[in-house]
CSV table of C-alpha atoms in Angstrom, one decimal:
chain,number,residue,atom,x,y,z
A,1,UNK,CA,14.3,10.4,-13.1
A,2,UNK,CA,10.8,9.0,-11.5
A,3,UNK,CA,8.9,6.4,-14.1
A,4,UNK,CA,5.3,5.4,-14.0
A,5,UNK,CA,5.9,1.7,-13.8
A,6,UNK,CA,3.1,-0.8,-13.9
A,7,UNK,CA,3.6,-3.8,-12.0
A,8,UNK,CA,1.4,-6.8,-11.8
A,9,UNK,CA,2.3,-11.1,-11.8
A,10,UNK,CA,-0.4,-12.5,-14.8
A,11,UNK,CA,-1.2,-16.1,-15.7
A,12,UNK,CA,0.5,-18.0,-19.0
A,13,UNK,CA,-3.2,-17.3,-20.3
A,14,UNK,CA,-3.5,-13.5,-19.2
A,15,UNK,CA,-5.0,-13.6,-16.1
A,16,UNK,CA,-4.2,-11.6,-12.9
A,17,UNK,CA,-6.7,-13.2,-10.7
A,18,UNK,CA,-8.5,-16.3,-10.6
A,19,UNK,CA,-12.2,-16.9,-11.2
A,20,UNK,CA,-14.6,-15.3,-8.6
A,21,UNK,CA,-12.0,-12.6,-6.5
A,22,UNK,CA,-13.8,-11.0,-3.8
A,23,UNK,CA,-12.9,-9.1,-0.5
A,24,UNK,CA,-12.2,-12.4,1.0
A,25,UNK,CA,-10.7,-13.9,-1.9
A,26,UNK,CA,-8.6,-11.1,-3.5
A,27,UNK,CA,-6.6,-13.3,-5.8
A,28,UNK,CA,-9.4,-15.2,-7.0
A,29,UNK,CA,-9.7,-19.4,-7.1
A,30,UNK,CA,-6.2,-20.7,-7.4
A,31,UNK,CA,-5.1,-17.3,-8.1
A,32,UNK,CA,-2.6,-17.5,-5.3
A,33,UNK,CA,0.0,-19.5,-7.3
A,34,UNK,CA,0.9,-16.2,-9.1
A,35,UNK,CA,2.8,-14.8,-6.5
A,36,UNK,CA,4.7,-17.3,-5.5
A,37,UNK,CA,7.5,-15.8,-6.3
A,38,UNK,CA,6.8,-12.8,-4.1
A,39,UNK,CA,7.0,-15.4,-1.2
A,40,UNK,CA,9.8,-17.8,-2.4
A,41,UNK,CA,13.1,-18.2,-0.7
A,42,UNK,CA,15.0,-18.5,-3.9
A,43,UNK,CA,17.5,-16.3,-4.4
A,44,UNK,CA,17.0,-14.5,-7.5
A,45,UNK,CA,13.1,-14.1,-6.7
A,46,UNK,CA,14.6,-12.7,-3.0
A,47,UNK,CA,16.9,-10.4,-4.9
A,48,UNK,CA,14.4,-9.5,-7.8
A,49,UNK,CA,11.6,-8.4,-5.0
A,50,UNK,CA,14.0,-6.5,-3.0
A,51,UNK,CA,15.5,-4.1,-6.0
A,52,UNK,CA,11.7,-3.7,-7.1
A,53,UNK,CA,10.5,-2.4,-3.7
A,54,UNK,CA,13.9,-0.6,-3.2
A,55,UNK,CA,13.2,1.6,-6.2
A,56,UNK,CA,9.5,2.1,-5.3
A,57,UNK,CA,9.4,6.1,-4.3
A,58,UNK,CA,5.1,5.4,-3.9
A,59,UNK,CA,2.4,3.3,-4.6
A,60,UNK,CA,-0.4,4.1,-7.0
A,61,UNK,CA,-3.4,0.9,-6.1
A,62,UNK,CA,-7.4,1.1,-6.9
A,63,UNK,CA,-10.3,1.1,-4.5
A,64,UNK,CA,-11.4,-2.8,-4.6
A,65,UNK,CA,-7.6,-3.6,-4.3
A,66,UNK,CA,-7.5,-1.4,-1.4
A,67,UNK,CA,-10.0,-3.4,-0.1
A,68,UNK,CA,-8.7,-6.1,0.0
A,69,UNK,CA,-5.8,-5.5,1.4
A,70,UNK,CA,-7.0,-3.5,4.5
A,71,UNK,CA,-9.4,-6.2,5.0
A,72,UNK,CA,-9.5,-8.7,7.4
A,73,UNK,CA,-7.6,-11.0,5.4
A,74,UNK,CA,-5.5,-9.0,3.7
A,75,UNK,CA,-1.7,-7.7,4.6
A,76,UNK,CA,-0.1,-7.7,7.9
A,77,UNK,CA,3.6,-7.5,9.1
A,78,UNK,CA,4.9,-10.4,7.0
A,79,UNK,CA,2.6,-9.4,4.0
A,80,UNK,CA,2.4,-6.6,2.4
A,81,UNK,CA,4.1,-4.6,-0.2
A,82,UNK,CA,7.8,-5.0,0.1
A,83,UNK,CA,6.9,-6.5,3.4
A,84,UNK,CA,10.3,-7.5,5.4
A,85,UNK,CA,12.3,-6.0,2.1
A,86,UNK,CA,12.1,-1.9,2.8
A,87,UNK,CA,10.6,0.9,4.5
A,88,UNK,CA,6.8,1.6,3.7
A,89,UNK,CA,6.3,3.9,0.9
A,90,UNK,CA,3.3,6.3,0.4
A,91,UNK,CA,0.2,4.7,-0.9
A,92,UNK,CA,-2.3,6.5,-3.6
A,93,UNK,CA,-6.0,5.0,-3.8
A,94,UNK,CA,-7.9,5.8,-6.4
A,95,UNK,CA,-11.4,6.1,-5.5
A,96,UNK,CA,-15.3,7.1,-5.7
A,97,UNK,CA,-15.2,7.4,-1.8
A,98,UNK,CA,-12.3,7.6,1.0
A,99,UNK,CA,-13.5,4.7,3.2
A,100,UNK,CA,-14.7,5.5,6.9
A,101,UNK,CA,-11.6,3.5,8.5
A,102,UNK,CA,-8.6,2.5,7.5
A,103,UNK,CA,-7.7,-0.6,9.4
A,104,UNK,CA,-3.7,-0.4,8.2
A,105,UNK,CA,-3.5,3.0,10.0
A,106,UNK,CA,0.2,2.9,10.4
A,107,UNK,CA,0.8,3.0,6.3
A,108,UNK,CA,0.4,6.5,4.8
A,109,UNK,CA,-2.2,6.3,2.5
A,110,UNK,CA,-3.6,9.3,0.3
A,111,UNK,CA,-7.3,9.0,-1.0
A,112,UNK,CA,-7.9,10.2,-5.0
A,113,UNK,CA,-11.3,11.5,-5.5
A,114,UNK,CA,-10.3,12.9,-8.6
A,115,UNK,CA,-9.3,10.7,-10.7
A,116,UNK,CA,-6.7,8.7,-12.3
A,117,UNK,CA,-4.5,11.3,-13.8
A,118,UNK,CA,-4.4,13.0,-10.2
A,119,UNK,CA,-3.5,10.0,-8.3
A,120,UNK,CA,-0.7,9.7,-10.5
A,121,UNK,CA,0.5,13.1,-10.5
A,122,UNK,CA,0.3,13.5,-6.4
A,123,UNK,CA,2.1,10.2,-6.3
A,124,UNK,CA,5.0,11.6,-9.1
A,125,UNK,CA,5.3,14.4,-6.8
A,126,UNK,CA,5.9,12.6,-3.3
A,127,UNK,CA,8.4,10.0,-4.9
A,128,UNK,CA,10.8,13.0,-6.5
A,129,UNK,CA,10.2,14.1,-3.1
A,130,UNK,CA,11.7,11.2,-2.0
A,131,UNK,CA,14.5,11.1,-4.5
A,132,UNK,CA,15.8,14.0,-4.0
A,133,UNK,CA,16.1,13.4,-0.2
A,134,UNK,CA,17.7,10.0,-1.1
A,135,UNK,CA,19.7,11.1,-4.0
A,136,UNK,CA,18.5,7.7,-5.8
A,137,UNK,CA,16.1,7.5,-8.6
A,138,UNK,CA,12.6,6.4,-6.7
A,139,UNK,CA,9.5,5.6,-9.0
A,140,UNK,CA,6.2,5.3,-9.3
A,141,UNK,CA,4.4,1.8,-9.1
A,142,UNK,CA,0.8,1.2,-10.1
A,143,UNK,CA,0.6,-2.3,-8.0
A,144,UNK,CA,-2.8,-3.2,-9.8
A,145,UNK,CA,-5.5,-3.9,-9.7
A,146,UNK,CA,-5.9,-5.4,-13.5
A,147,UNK,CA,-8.4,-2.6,-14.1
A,148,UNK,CA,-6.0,0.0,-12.9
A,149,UNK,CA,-3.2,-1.1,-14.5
A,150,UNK,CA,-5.4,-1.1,-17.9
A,151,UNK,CA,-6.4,2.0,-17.5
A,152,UNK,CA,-3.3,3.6,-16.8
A,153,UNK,CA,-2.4,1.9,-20.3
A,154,UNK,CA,-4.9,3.0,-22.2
A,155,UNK,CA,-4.3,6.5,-21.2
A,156,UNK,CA,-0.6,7.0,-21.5
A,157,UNK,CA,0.2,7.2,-18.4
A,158,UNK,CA,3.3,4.7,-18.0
A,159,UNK,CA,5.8,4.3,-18.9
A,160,UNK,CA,7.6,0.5,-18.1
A,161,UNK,CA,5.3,-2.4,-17.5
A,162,UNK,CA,6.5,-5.2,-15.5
A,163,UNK,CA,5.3,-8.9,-15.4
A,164,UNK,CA,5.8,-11.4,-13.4
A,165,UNK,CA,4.8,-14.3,-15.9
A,166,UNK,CA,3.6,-17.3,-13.3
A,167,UNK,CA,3.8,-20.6,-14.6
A,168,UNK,CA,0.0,-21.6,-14.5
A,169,UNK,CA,-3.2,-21.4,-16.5
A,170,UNK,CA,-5.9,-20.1,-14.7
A,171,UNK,CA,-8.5,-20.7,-17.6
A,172,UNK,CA,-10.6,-17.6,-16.0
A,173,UNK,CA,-10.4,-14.6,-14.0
A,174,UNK,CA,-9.7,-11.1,-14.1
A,175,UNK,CA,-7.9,-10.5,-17.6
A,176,UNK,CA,-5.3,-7.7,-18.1
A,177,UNK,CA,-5.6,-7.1,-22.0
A,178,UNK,CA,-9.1,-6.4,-22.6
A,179,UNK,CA,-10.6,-4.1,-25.6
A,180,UNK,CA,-6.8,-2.4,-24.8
A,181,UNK,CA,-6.1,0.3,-26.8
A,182,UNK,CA,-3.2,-1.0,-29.5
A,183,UNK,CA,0.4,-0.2,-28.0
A,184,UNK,CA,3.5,-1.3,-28.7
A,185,UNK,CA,6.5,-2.5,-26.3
A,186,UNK,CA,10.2,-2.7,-25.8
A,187,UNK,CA,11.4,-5.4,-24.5
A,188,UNK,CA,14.3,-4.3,-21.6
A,189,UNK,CA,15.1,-7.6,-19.0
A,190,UNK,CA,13.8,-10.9,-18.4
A,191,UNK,CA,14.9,-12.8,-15.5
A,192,UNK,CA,14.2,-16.5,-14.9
A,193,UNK,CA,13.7,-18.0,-12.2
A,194,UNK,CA,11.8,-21.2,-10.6
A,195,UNK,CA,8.8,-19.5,-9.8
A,196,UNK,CA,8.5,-16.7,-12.8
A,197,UNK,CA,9.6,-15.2,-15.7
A,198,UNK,CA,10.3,-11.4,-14.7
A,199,UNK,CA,9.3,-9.4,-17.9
A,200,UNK,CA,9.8,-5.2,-18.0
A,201,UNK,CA,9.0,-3.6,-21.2
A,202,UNK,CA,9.6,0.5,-22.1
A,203,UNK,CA,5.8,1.5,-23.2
A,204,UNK,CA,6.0,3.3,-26.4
């Protein structure tokens, strides 16, 4: 069955970026250190990234996240989602606009005027797609931004939430818990390892 699966690596003090992100500094000041794990040769970080991206059917991002990582400093062959790990799933933007040009040509991305709700349900439908030519279980991965992810919270619209817990206080940023609507959690795996705590939670 295809899940909705928030997906995002957050500060010990709730932050997914640091201080001042911007197209040229996506992760904010000092935000980098929470994905370090993404990028560590450890094996259980290696192993954890690869099931992720393995299970990801398509890719559900916003339009300032989008920005960043089709600009000039943002993903290339050794960085990107999954990059080196699997082949390149579909990629949903949610956006006002579809931009002019799309310097990441080669990756198939879909543009959502519509809406949130729409992004998700176009992406649904292209990773069942997927699963049923696979025969595996592909899901649905809202890769951020914060204010995406929040969103999709607030509105029902996922089911797991995955952190990657990095060990660092930001002290500012972009925060993921902000005027949230109450929800509660299930708690289904932690994984430890040098880099992170890996947290995934049912959404109730």
């Amino acid at each position: 069955m295809t899940r909705i699966i928030a997906d995002i690596s957050i500060s010990l003090d709730g932050f997914v970026t640091g201080p001042d992100p911007g197209p040229d500094n996506g992760l904010g000041t000092g935000g980098e250190a929470l994905h370090d794990w993404a990028f560590s040769d450890a094996p259980g970080d290696r192993r954890y990234l690869a099931e992720a991206t393995a299970r990801s059917g398509a890719v559900i991002l916003g339009r300032r996240l989008f920005d960043v990582v089709d600009g000039p400093r943002g993903w290339d062959d050794t960085r990107g989602y999954g990059a080196g790990e699997v082949g390149k799933p579909p990629f949903f933007v949610v956006t006002g606009s579809a931009p002019e040009s799309v310097r990441l040509a080669d990756l198939d991305w879909t543009f959502v005027t519509t809406g949130l709700p729409d992004a998700v349900a176009a992406a649904r439908e292209r990773a069942e797609a997927a699963s049923a030519r696979s025969g595996n279980d592909l899901d649905v991965v809202l890769m951020g931004g914060g204010a995406t992810i929040a969103s999709a919270l607030d509105a029902g619209l996922v089911d797991a939430l995955t952190l990657h817990l990095a060990p660092v206080v930001l002290g500012a940023g972009t925060p993921l818990f902000t005027g949230a609507v109450p929800r509660g959690f299930v708690q289904r795996s932690v994984t430890s390892t040098s880099t992170a705590t890996h947290l995934t939670y049912d959404v109730l």
